[in-house]
Amino acid sequence: DTETTGLSVKEGHRIVEIGCIELDNLVPTQNSFHCYLNPERTVSEKAFEVHGYSDEFLSDKKKFSEVVENFLKFIEGKRLIIHNAEFDLSHLNNELKKLGKEVLNNEVVDTLTLARNKFPGASINLDSLCKRYRIDNSKRTRHTALIDCNLLAKVYINLIDQKEPTLNFQNEQG
């Protein structure tokens, strides 16, 4: 997930936060990638209302160029599950292009498209999907990348008609 200074890369908007969690067989691992970024521009009022990251808060954070290699290493060869992938990918690819790097070519699953196909005409934002699947999103008072990633992982499991993974512990006797 990404949070940004505004909606459009065409208007020069940039990424202010990246959050990724790793799933292995639909189970979150302990591996994650998270950073706040100095976007080198001001945050729009509307974006501030969404995520609450002020220009002052972001001013001492690393720039995308300083985290790009670690980010690319984290997602290398992995399928990306993104809610509204077009938005996040446009911002990520814009940042990569600014650095003269190749755009992302990972396999991408857009949960917005999955939800739109599964529930035509229904509200399919992340909060609505959490409500539909009875996923507790009470910690989500604002959009933040890692909270959204954790909620999306649960939504995704439900969207693809999988049950919450359960761990089977065999009774091992020596």
mmCIF file of C-alpha atoms in Angstrom:
data_model
loop_
_atom_site.group_PDB
_atom_site.id
_atom_site.type_symbol
_atom_site.label_atom_id
_atom_site.label_comp_id
_atom_site.label_asym_id
_atom_site.label_seq_id
_atom_site.Cartn_x
_atom_site.Cartn_y
_atom_site.Cartn_z
ATOM 1 C CA ASP A 1 0.000 0.000 0.000
ATOM 2 C CA THR A 2 1.083 3.561 -0.569
ATOM 3 C CA GLU A 3 -0.002 6.897 0.828
ATOM 4 C CA THR A 4 0.676 9.977 -1.274
ATOM 5 C CA THR A 5 0.662 13.776 -1.345
ATOM 6 C CA GLY A 6 -2.381 13.698 -3.647
ATOM 7 C CA LEU A 7 -4.193 11.713 -6.295
ATOM 8 C CA SER A 8 -2.391 12.368 -9.561
ATOM 9 C CA VAL A 9 1.198 11.816 -10.622
ATOM 10 C CA LYS A 10 0.406 14.143 -13.550
ATOM 11 C CA GLU A 11 0.033 16.924 -10.988
ATOM 12 C CA GLY A 12 3.401 15.991 -9.470
ATOM 13 C CA HIS A 13 2.086 14.091 -6.464
ATOM 14 C CA ARG A 14 4.539 11.785 -4.717
ATOM 15 C CA ILE A 15 4.596 8.876 -2.267
ATOM 16 C CA VAL A 16 4.814 9.617 1.463
ATOM 17 C CA GLU A 17 4.491 6.062 2.822
ATOM 18 C CA ILE A 18 5.023 2.526 1.556
ATOM 19 C CA GLY A 19 3.883 -0.521 3.473
ATOM 20 C CA CYS A 20 4.125 -4.178 2.484
ATOM 21 C CA ILE A 21 3.547 -7.372 4.394
ATOM 22 C CA GLU A 22 4.541 -10.795 3.153
ATOM 23 C CA LEU A 23 2.075 -13.669 2.957
ATOM 24 C CA ASP A 24 3.165 -17.271 2.708
ATOM 25 C CA ASN A 25 0.310 -19.584 1.749
ATOM 26 C CA LEU A 26 -2.097 -16.773 2.768
ATOM 27 C CA VAL A 27 -0.532 -16.502 6.231
ATOM 28 C CA PRO A 28 1.301 -13.286 7.151
ATOM 29 C CA THR A 29 4.968 -13.903 7.885
ATOM 30 C CA GLN A 30 7.087 -11.684 10.101
ATOM 31 C CA ASN A 31 8.576 -10.030 6.989
ATOM 32 C CA SER A 32 7.415 -6.539 6.154
ATOM 33 C CA PHE A 33 8.658 -3.406 4.467
ATOM 34 C CA HIS A 34 7.632 -0.013 5.768
ATOM 35 C CA CYS A 35 8.878 3.533 5.427
ATOM 36 C CA TYR A 36 7.724 7.113 5.521
ATOM 37 C CA LEU A 37 9.141 9.264 2.746
ATOM 38 C CA ASN A 38 10.023 12.895 2.250
ATOM 39 C CA PRO A 39 8.065 13.657 -0.941
ATOM 40 C CA GLU A 40 10.058 16.832 -1.614
ATOM 41 C CA ARG A 41 6.794 18.738 -2.054
ATOM 42 C CA THR A 42 3.801 19.730 0.057
ATOM 43 C CA VAL A 43 1.001 17.359 1.014
ATOM 44 C CA SER A 44 -2.391 18.395 -0.354
ATOM 45 C CA GLU A 45 -5.121 19.233 2.147
ATOM 46 C CA LYS A 46 -7.256 16.315 0.958
ATOM 47 C CA ALA A 47 -4.371 13.836 1.300
ATOM 48 C CA PHE A 48 -3.593 15.162 4.793
ATOM 49 C CA GLU A 49 -7.241 14.534 5.745
ATOM 50 C CA VAL A 50 -6.863 10.921 4.564
ATOM 51 C CA HIS A 51 -3.564 9.951 6.212
ATOM 52 C CA GLY A 52 -2.630 12.779 8.579
ATOM 53 C CA TYR A 53 1.037 13.049 7.574
ATOM 54 C CA SER A 54 2.100 16.682 7.729
ATOM 55 C CA ASP A 55 4.858 18.357 5.736
ATOM 56 C CA GLU A 56 6.711 18.853 9.022
ATOM 57 C CA PHE A 57 6.442 15.135 9.949
ATOM 58 C CA LEU A 58 7.708 14.065 6.510
ATOM 59 C CA SER A 59 10.478 16.673 6.211
ATOM 60 C CA ASP A 60 13.202 14.574 7.895
ATOM 61 C CA LYS A 61 12.237 11.225 6.332
ATOM 62 C CA LYS A 62 14.298 9.450 3.687
ATOM 63 C CA LYS A 63 13.710 10.136 0.020
ATOM 64 C CA PHE A 64 12.440 7.388 -2.308
ATOM 65 C CA SER A 65 15.910 7.196 -3.886
ATOM 66 C CA GLU A 66 17.314 6.165 -0.488
ATOM 67 C CA VAL A 67 14.903 3.240 0.030
ATOM 68 C CA VAL A 68 14.285 2.074 -3.538
ATOM 69 C CA GLU A 69 16.831 -0.771 -3.535
ATOM 70 C CA ASN A 70 15.504 -2.253 -0.281
ATOM 71 C CA PHE A 71 11.927 -1.925 -1.551
ATOM 72 C CA LEU A 72 12.718 -3.607 -4.873
ATOM 73 C CA LYS A 73 14.579 -6.393 -3.082
ATOM 74 C CA PHE A 74 11.581 -6.977 -0.775
ATOM 75 C CA ILE A 75 9.087 -7.352 -3.656
ATOM 76 C CA GLU A 76 11.443 -9.129 -6.076
ATOM 77 C CA GLY A 77 9.714 -12.120 -7.684
ATOM 78 C CA LYS A 78 6.607 -11.717 -5.527
ATOM 79 C CA ARG A 79 2.961 -11.389 -6.505
ATOM 80 C CA LEU A 80 1.627 -8.036 -5.336
ATOM 81 C CA ILE A 81 -1.883 -7.898 -3.889
ATOM 82 C CA ILE A 82 -3.073 -4.300 -4.034
ATOM 83 C CA HIS A 83 -6.452 -2.630 -3.511
ATOM 84 C CA ASN A 84 -6.807 -0.202 -6.418
ATOM 85 C CA ALA A 85 -3.557 -1.303 -8.026
ATOM 86 C CA GLU A 86 -3.739 1.326 -10.766
ATOM 87 C CA PHE A 87 -3.301 4.089 -8.168
ATOM 88 C CA ASP A 88 -0.393 2.535 -6.255
ATOM 89 C CA LEU A 89 1.395 1.319 -9.386
ATOM 90 C CA SER A 90 1.108 4.701 -11.095
ATOM 91 C CA HIS A 91 2.818 6.332 -8.108
ATOM 92 C CA LEU A 92 5.448 3.611 -7.651
ATOM 93 C CA ASN A 93 6.276 3.513 -11.359
ATOM 94 C CA ASN A 94 6.461 7.315 -11.466
ATOM 95 C CA GLU A 95 9.039 7.262 -8.648
ATOM 96 C CA LEU A 96 11.009 4.530 -10.436
ATOM 97 C CA LYS A 97 10.954 6.440 -13.742
ATOM 98 C CA LYS A 98 12.228 9.600 -11.993
ATOM 99 C CA LEU A 99 15.285 7.541 -10.972
ATOM 100 C CA GLY A 100 15.738 6.048 -14.458
ATOM 101 C CA LYS A 101 14.698 2.594 -13.254
ATOM 102 C CA GLU A 102 12.499 -0.007 -14.915
ATOM 103 C CA VAL A 103 8.811 0.014 -13.992
ATOM 104 C CA LEU A 104 7.481 -2.852 -11.892
ATOM 105 C CA ASN A 105 6.705 -6.048 -13.757
ATOM 106 C CA ASN A 106 5.515 -8.172 -10.827
ATOM 107 C CA GLU A 107 2.339 -10.211 -11.141
ATOM 108 C CA VAL A 108 -0.394 -8.044 -9.622
ATOM 109 C CA VAL A 109 -3.760 -8.996 -8.129
ATOM 110 C CA ASP A 110 -6.079 -6.006 -7.837
ATOM 111 C CA THR A 111 -8.552 -6.692 -5.038
ATOM 112 C CA LEU A 112 -10.664 -3.749 -6.194
ATOM 113 C CA THR A 113 -11.272 -5.597 -9.474
ATOM 114 C CA LEU A 114 -11.950 -8.865 -7.621
ATOM 115 C CA ALA A 115 -14.481 -7.105 -5.380
ATOM 116 C CA ARG A 116 -16.102 -5.271 -8.301
ATOM 117 C CA ASN A 117 -16.604 -8.586 -10.115
ATOM 118 C CA LYS A 118 -17.860 -10.375 -7.009
ATOM 119 C CA PHE A 119 -20.176 -7.594 -5.774
ATOM 120 C CA PRO A 120 -21.323 -5.558 -8.797
ATOM 121 C CA GLY A 121 -22.880 -2.265 -7.784
ATOM 122 C CA ALA A 122 -21.926 -2.603 -4.114
ATOM 123 C CA SER A 123 -19.520 -0.364 -2.222
ATOM 124 C CA ILE A 124 -16.091 -1.994 -2.494
ATOM 125 C CA ASN A 125 -13.729 0.290 -0.637
ATOM 126 C CA LEU A 126 -11.612 -1.347 2.047
ATOM 127 C CA ASP A 127 -13.886 -0.252 4.918
ATOM 128 C CA SER A 128 -16.978 -1.631 3.149
ATOM 129 C CA LEU A 129 -15.260 -4.946 2.467
ATOM 130 C CA CYS A 130 -14.134 -5.186 6.097
ATOM 131 C CA LYS A 131 -17.729 -4.635 7.184
ATOM 132 C CA ARG A 132 -19.040 -7.207 4.682
ATOM 133 C CA TYR A 133 -16.582 -9.839 5.945
ATOM 134 C CA ARG A 134 -16.853 -8.829 9.627
ATOM 135 C CA ILE A 135 -13.176 -7.870 9.822
ATOM 136 C CA ASP A 136 -12.382 -5.569 12.739
ATOM 137 C CA ASN A 137 -11.078 -2.317 11.271
ATOM 138 C CA SER A 138 -11.524 -0.217 14.414
ATOM 139 C CA LYS A 139 -7.769 0.563 14.479
ATOM 140 C CA ARG A 140 -8.154 2.249 11.085
ATOM 141 C CA THR A 141 -8.972 5.789 12.081
ATOM 142 C CA ARG A 142 -6.907 7.049 9.114
ATOM 143 C CA HIS A 143 -5.398 5.432 6.051
ATOM 144 C CA THR A 144 -1.967 4.114 6.958
ATOM 145 C CA ALA A 145 -0.040 1.697 4.802
ATOM 146 C CA LEU A 146 0.628 -1.132 7.271
ATOM 147 C CA ILE A 147 -2.829 -1.147 8.848
ATOM 148 C CA ASP A 148 -4.342 -1.172 5.356
ATOM 149 C CA CYS A 149 -2.035 -4.047 4.330
ATOM 150 C CA ASN A 150 -3.094 -6.159 7.288
ATOM 151 C CA LEU A 151 -6.778 -5.497 6.643
ATOM 152 C CA LEU A 152 -6.359 -6.200 2.935
ATOM 153 C CA ALA A 153 -4.715 -9.557 3.636
ATOM 154 C CA LYS A 154 -7.865 -10.621 5.526
ATOM 155 C CA VAL A 155 -10.175 -9.194 2.864
ATOM 156 C CA TYR A 156 -8.209 -10.967 0.119
ATOM 157 C CA ILE A 157 -8.567 -14.360 1.816
ATOM 158 C CA ASN A 158 -12.336 -13.822 1.877
ATOM 159 C CA LEU A 159 -12.525 -12.477 -1.679
ATOM 160 C CA ILE A 160 -10.925 -15.629 -3.057
ATOM 161 C CA ASP A 161 -13.286 -17.762 -0.952
ATOM 162 C CA GLN A 162 -10.628 -19.117 1.339
ATOM 163 C CA LYS A 163 -11.203 -19.531 5.024
ATOM 164 C CA GLU A 164 -8.862 -17.941 7.523
ATOM 165 C CA PRO A 165 -5.851 -20.220 7.559
ATOM 166 C CA THR A 166 -5.663 -22.526 10.525
ATOM 167 C CA LEU A 167 -2.560 -24.181 11.790
ATOM 168 C CA ASN A 168 -2.699 -27.902 12.413
ATOM 169 C CA PHE A 169 -0.465 -29.028 15.204
ATOM 170 C CA GLN A 170 0.120 -32.759 15.182
ATOM 171 C CA ASN A 171 0.429 -34.405 18.527
ATOM 172 C CA GLU A 172 4.013 -35.545 18.368
ATOM 173 C CA GLN A 173 4.970 -38.295 20.735
ATOM 174 C CA GLY A 174 8.529 -39.527 21.008
#
